[in-house]
Amino acid sequence: QVAPPGYPLISRNYKGDVSMSEIDYFMPLLMQKEEESALTPLLSRGKIHFLWIKHSNLYLVALTMKNANASLVYSFLYKVVEVFSEYFKELEEESIRDNFVIVYELLDELMDFGFPQTTDSKILQEYITQQGNKLDTGKSRVPATVTNAVSWRSEGIKYKKNEVFIDVIESVNLLVNANGSVLLSEIVGSIKLKVFLSGMPELRLGLNDRGQFKKQSVANGVEICVPVPSDADSPKFKTSIGSAKYLPEKDVVIWSIKSFPGGKEYLMRAHFGLPSVENEELEGRPPISVRFEIPYFTVSGIQVRYMKIIEKSGYQALPWVRYITQSGDYQLRTH
């Protein structure tokens, strides 16, 4: 969609329930709302809703008759901008006109019957390629990354020795005033992997639960699934499976673990003695910053119990675990 005339540059009707002529009303409606100082990201005309974004001299508009998930629609529109920009370097009217064929091909792969499909440009570039302004149709092979549903790891990776290096890192943030009272205390933790594994493995990481903090024997713990981690030799060789922040809630510490790339979040509560937080006092002198690193130790007591590696060939792999506690923003105020 091009401004100022607003003539439709290119379009794709995915479901057929909205007339193609409805887009003709978008630009006049947008200009009317702009004059009235009532312009919003969503415009409506009768039963038709226009969800739009602007990039350079282009308007990207999604039309729907339903009460669609607006955040999903806008995320898709911005993803279209990202994909087209990676293909054409610059997304503008000229790049669209010069690449009509590849644009239609991409639109067909990005969405199917109104549902977003393959939106990762790295996957798309494996089978929708361009030479100059022409689409390369010489190969119709579907890439392995599509069938495996991941873009960060190629199929066929092999290692003579399969290993996983696990780093459990905790940073202690502390602020103490000149009277010795704790103004702020928190622990920020992360779990990172460096993976040397063959094939397309799935990892399951077992952690201890809050029973360990009470020094009790607990049979069950917390298990995190890491579906197909990135390879150690790839540019993104470290797979971050956990990002945690501990905030004192009386005598309880809450560990929130969010798995990547799955996106699932797990909560683990632990009883841990922390000083109470008092009101901050104004003090003139700069605080003393402390730096330290303690190997083989975590303040929270979190531990890796086991690492299961699931791969169709059934090979065995060695997990190596390293615990580190280090200073974060650790400051002591003085008189």
C-alpha angles and dihedrals in degrees: 000000000000131000141243097023091033096214112162107256099187134348143179125201107206103178105018094226094111121063115243089229092065091083088068089073095054101080097046089047092049092049091048092052090045091055090049091049087237100112115148134175088250122053126184135202113182107306094343119097122198115205108187146172131187125227121177105313094337134093116208109202132186118197124203140163094201135077090262128184098268096195090054091049093050091045088053093049091051089047089054089054090050094049095045091047091054091049099044101024089225123042108213140121094279095052090051093049091048093051107038094139096051091042091057090045090053093046089054091052097041094057137018122195091337097313122110112243127168107006100157110107092205090060093043092051091059093068106012103062133162136212108196103315096333130098114239105227096168093106125045096174114134107231121243091241090066094053091046092046094226130103100187098068132048123218121247099044112154134185129185089217118035113210141160122203113203122195118193105191127182125185119200117215115194136166119187123180126223092268092058096254118139112240097175134010127170142141123222114198137184137180117213131184133206105195130201100173133141124233124358104317130181117215128210117194120198120207132184118254132224091283087077090062089058090049091242127141108251123182098199129055141167119296123198122195118214108192110211106333122216117268121258091235094053121096089254094049097155115078110202108207099168138036115176139177123193118207122182113248101179101294095338126097118200118208111198111194120190116191123219134243089005094057096214117145126216127191124208123181122205131183107233129162110243128166117253119259117246132191115287116251125213111246127173106209120081114255126249112254117216126204124192143145126204116193125208092021141096123191093214093051093236113160137184107236100181145343118218118196116199116194129149094241090057097224124166122241136191119236117205117197127198125184121202131177114191140170118267119175094343113167137166119197122216136200 
